[in-house]
Coordinates of C-alpha atoms in Angstrom, one line a residue:
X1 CA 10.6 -2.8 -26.8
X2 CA 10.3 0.1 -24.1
X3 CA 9.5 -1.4 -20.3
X4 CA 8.2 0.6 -17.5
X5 CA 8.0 -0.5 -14.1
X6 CA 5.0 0.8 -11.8
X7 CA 7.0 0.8 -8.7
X8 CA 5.1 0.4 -4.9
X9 CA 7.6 3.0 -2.6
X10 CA 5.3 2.4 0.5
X11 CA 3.1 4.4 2.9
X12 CA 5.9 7.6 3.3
X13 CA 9.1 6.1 4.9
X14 CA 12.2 5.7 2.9
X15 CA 12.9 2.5 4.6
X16 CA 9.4 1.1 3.3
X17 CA 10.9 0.4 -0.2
X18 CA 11.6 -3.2 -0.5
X19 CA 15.0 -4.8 -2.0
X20 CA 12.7 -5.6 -5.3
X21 CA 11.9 -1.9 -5.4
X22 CA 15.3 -0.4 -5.2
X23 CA 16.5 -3.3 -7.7
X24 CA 13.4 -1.8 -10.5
X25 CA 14.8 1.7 -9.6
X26 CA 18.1 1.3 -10.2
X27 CA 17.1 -0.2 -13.9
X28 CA 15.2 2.5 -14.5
X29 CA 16.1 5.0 -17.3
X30 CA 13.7 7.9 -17.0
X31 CA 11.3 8.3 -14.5
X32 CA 7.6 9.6 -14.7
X33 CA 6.3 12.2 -12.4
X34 CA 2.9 13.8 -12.3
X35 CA 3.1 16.8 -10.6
X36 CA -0.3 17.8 -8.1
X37 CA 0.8 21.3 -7.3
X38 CA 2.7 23.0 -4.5
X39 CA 0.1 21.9 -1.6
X40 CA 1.5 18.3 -2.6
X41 CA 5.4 19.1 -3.2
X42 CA 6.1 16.9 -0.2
X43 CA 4.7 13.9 -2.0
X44 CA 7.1 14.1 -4.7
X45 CA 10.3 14.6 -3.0
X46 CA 10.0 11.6 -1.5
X47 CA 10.2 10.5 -4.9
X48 CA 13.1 12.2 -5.7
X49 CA 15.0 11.1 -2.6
X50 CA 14.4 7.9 -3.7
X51 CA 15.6 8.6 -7.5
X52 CA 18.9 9.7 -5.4
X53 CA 19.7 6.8 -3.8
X54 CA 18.9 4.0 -5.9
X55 CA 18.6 5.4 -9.2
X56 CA 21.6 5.2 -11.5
X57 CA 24.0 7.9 -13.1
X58 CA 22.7 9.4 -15.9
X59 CA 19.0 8.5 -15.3
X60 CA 16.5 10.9 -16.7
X61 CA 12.9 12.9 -15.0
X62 CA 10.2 13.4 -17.2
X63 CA 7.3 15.8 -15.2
X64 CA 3.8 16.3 -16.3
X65 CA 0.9 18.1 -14.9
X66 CA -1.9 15.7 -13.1
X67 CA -5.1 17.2 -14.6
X68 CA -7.3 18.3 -11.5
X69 CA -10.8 17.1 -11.2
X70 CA -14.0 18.1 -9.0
X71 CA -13.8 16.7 -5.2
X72 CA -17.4 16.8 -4.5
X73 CA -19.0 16.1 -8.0
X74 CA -22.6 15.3 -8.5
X75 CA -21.6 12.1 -11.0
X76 CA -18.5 10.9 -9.1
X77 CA -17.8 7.6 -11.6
X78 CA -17.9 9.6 -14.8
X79 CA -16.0 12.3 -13.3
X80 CA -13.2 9.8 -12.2
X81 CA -13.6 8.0 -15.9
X82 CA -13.2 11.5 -17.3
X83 CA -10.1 12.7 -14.7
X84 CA -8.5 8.9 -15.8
X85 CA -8.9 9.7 -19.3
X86 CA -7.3 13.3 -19.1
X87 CA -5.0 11.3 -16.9
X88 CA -3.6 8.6 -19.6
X89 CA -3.6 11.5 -22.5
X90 CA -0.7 13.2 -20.3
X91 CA 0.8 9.9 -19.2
X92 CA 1.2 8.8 -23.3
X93 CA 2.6 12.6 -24.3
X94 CA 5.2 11.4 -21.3
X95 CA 6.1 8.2 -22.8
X96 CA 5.8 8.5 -26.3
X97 CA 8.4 11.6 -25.9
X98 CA 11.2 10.7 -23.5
X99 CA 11.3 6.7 -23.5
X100 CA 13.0 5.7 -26.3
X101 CA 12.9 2.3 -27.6
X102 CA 14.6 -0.3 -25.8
X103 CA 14.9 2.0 -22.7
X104 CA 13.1 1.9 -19.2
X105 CA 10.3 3.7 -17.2
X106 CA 9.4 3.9 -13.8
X107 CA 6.1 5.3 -12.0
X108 CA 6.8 5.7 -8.3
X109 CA 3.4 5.0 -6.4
X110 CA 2.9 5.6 -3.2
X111 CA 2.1 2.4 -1.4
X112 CA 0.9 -0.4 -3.2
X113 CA 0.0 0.5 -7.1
X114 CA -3.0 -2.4 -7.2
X115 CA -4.6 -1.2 -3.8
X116 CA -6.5 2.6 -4.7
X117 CA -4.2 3.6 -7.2
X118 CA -5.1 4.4 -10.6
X119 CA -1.9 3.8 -12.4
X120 CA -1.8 0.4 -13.9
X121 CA -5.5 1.4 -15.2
X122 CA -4.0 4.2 -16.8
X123 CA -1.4 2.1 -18.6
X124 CA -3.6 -0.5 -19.7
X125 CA -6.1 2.4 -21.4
X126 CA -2.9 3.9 -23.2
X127 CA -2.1 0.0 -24.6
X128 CA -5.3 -0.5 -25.5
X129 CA -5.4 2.8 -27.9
X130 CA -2.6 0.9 -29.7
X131 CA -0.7 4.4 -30.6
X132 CA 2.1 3.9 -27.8
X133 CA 3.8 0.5 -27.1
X134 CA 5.6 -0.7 -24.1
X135 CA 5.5 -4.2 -21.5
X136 CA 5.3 -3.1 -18.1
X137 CA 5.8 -4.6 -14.6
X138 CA 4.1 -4.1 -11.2
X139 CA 6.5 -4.0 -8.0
X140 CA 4.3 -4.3 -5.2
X141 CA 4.6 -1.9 -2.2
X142 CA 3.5 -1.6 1.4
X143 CA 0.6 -0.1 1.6
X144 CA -1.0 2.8 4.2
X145 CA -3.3 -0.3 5.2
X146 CA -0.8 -2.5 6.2
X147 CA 1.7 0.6 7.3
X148 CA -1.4 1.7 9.6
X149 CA -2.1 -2.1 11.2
X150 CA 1.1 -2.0 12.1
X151 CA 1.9 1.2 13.5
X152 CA -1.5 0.6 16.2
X153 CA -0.1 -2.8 16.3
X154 CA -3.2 -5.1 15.5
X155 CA -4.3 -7.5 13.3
X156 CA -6.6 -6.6 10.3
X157 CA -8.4 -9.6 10.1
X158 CA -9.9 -11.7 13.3
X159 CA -9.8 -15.5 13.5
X160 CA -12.5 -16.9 11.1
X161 CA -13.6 -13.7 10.1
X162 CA -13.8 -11.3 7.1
X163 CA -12.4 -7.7 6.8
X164 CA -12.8 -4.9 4.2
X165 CA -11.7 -2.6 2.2
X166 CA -14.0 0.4 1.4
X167 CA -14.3 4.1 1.0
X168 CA -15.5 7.0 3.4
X169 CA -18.0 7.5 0.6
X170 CA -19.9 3.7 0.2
X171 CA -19.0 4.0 4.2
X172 CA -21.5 7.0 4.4
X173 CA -23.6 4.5 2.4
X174 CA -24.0 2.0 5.4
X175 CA -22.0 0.0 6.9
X176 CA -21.6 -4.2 5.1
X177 CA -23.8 -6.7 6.2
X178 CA -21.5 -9.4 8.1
X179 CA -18.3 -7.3 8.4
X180 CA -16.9 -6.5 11.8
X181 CA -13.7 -5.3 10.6
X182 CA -14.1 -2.5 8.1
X183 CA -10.6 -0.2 6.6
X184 CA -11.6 2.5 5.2
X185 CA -9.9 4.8 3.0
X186 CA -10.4 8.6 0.8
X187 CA -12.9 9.6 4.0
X188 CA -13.0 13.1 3.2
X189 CA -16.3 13.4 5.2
X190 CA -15.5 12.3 8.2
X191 CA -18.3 9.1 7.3
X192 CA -17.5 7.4 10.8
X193 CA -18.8 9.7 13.1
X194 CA -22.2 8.6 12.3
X195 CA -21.0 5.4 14.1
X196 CA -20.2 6.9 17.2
X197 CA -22.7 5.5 19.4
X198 CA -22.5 2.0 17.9
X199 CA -20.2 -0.5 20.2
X200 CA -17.1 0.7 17.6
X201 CA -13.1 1.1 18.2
X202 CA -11.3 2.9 15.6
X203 CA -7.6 3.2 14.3
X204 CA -7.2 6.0 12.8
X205 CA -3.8 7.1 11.4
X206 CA -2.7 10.1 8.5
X207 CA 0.4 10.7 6.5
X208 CA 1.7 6.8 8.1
X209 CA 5.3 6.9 7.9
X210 CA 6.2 10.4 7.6
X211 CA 7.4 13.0 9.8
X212 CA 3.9 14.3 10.1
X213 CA 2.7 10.8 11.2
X214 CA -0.6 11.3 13.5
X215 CA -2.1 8.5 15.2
X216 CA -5.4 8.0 17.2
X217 CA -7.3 5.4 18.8
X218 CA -9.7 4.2 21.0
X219 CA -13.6 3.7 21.2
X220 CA -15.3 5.6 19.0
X221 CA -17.8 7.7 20.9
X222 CA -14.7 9.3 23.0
X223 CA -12.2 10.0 20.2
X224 CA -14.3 10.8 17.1
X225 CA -14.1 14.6 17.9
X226 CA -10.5 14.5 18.5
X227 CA -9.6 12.8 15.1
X228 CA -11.9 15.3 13.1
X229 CA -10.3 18.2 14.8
X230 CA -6.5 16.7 14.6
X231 CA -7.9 15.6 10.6
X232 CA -8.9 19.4 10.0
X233 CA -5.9 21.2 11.9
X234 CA -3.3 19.0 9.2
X235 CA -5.4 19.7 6.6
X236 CA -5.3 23.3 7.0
X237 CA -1.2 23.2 7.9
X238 CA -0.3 20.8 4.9
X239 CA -2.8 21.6 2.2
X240 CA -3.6 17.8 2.1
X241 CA -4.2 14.9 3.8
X242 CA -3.7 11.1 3.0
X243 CA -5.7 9.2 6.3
X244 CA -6.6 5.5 7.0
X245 CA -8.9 3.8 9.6
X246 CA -9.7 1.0 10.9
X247 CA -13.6 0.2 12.1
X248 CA -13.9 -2.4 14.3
X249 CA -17.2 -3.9 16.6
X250 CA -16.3 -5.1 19.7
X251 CA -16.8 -8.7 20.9

């Protein structure tokens, strides 16, 4: 029976990767990248550095192309159902021709692979097909929510009360009923800054644990225009950006 491992390597510093996560590595046979373009090479040499240093002699790289999909589409869950599907047809092709039988796989996922990540959906449609075969394992990772609460140095949750986990596009929605404490992630609109006059501080961090590592915070009303111009300068210099924030009401 072939194995893969869907391994969590953390927000973007080497020294994120936990004992349990160099241990899968280094058992790996052939590992499974999915390649975004040039605007995203950065993202994948952290995966290779960490193929060097904990993967063993002899161990194989199997590379794909990650289909692309609209950003701003009019039907934004059947155009992620559609990218996923375009998704797991390259991710089977992968498996079906370099794991062999008895061998091992690894997907290295940035962060954590069950928070925002679309990988163990992805193997779980290919199973379900029944065509390709394989067990696979999830080695959890730290993720850019945890990596960001700790670089501000603050707790996410407050005593007694709830936090959560949403998007910059429900955010843009309204903000939950009965949540102070609100991460938000894949905010490619900026969605906060209609909060700037509420009674708000916000943690704001992008590319957490990298050399490119920017980090603002403060009330809201004083640093929202400093985040969206610091958000749109990287964007522009890196072709990408992977940002966090925390929303939190005072008192």
């Amino acid at each position: 029976m072939r194995k893969i491992y869907v391994i969590g390597i953390g927000a973007g510093h080497p020294d994120h990767l936990t004992l349990q996560a160099a241990k899968a590595i280094g058992r790996t046979d052939v590992f499974f990248l999915l390649d975004k373009g040039e605007t995203k090479d950065s993202m994948i040499e952290l995966r290779r550095q960490l193929m060097r240093a904990y993967g063993r002699p002899g161990k194989r790289v199997a590379e794909g192309r990650d289909p692309d999909r609209d950003r701003t589409p009019a039907d934004y869950p059947g155009t992620i159902a559609d990218w996923r599907h375009r998704r797991a047809e390259v991710t089977e092709a992968l498996i079906a021709e370099h794991l062999r039988d008895g061998e091992t796989g690894a997907f290295l996922v940035w962060g954590d692979p069950s928070l925002y990540d679309s990988t163990i959906a992805i193997l779980q449609e290919i199973l379900a097909r029944g065509e390709t075969t394989f067990e696979y394992e999830v080695v959890p990772g730290i993720s850019s929510v945890s990596a960001l609460a700790a670089r501000h140095r603050v707790g996410l949750n407050r005593v007694g009360r709830p936090f959560q986990v949403t998007t910059g596009r429900r955010l843009g929605e309204g903000w939950p009923p009965e949540v102070d404490d609100l991460i938000v992630m894949l905010d490619a609109q900026h969605a906060f800054d209609a909060y700037r006059d509420a009674d708000v501080d916000i943690y704001w961090g992008a590319y957490v644990g990298t050399p490119d590592e920017l980090l603002v915070s403060g009330p809201l009303a004083e640093v929202a225009d400093e985040i969206i111009r610091v958000r749109t300068e990287a964007r522009a210099k890196h072709g990408w950006i992977m940002d966090t924030y925390l929303l939190r009401r005072r008192g």
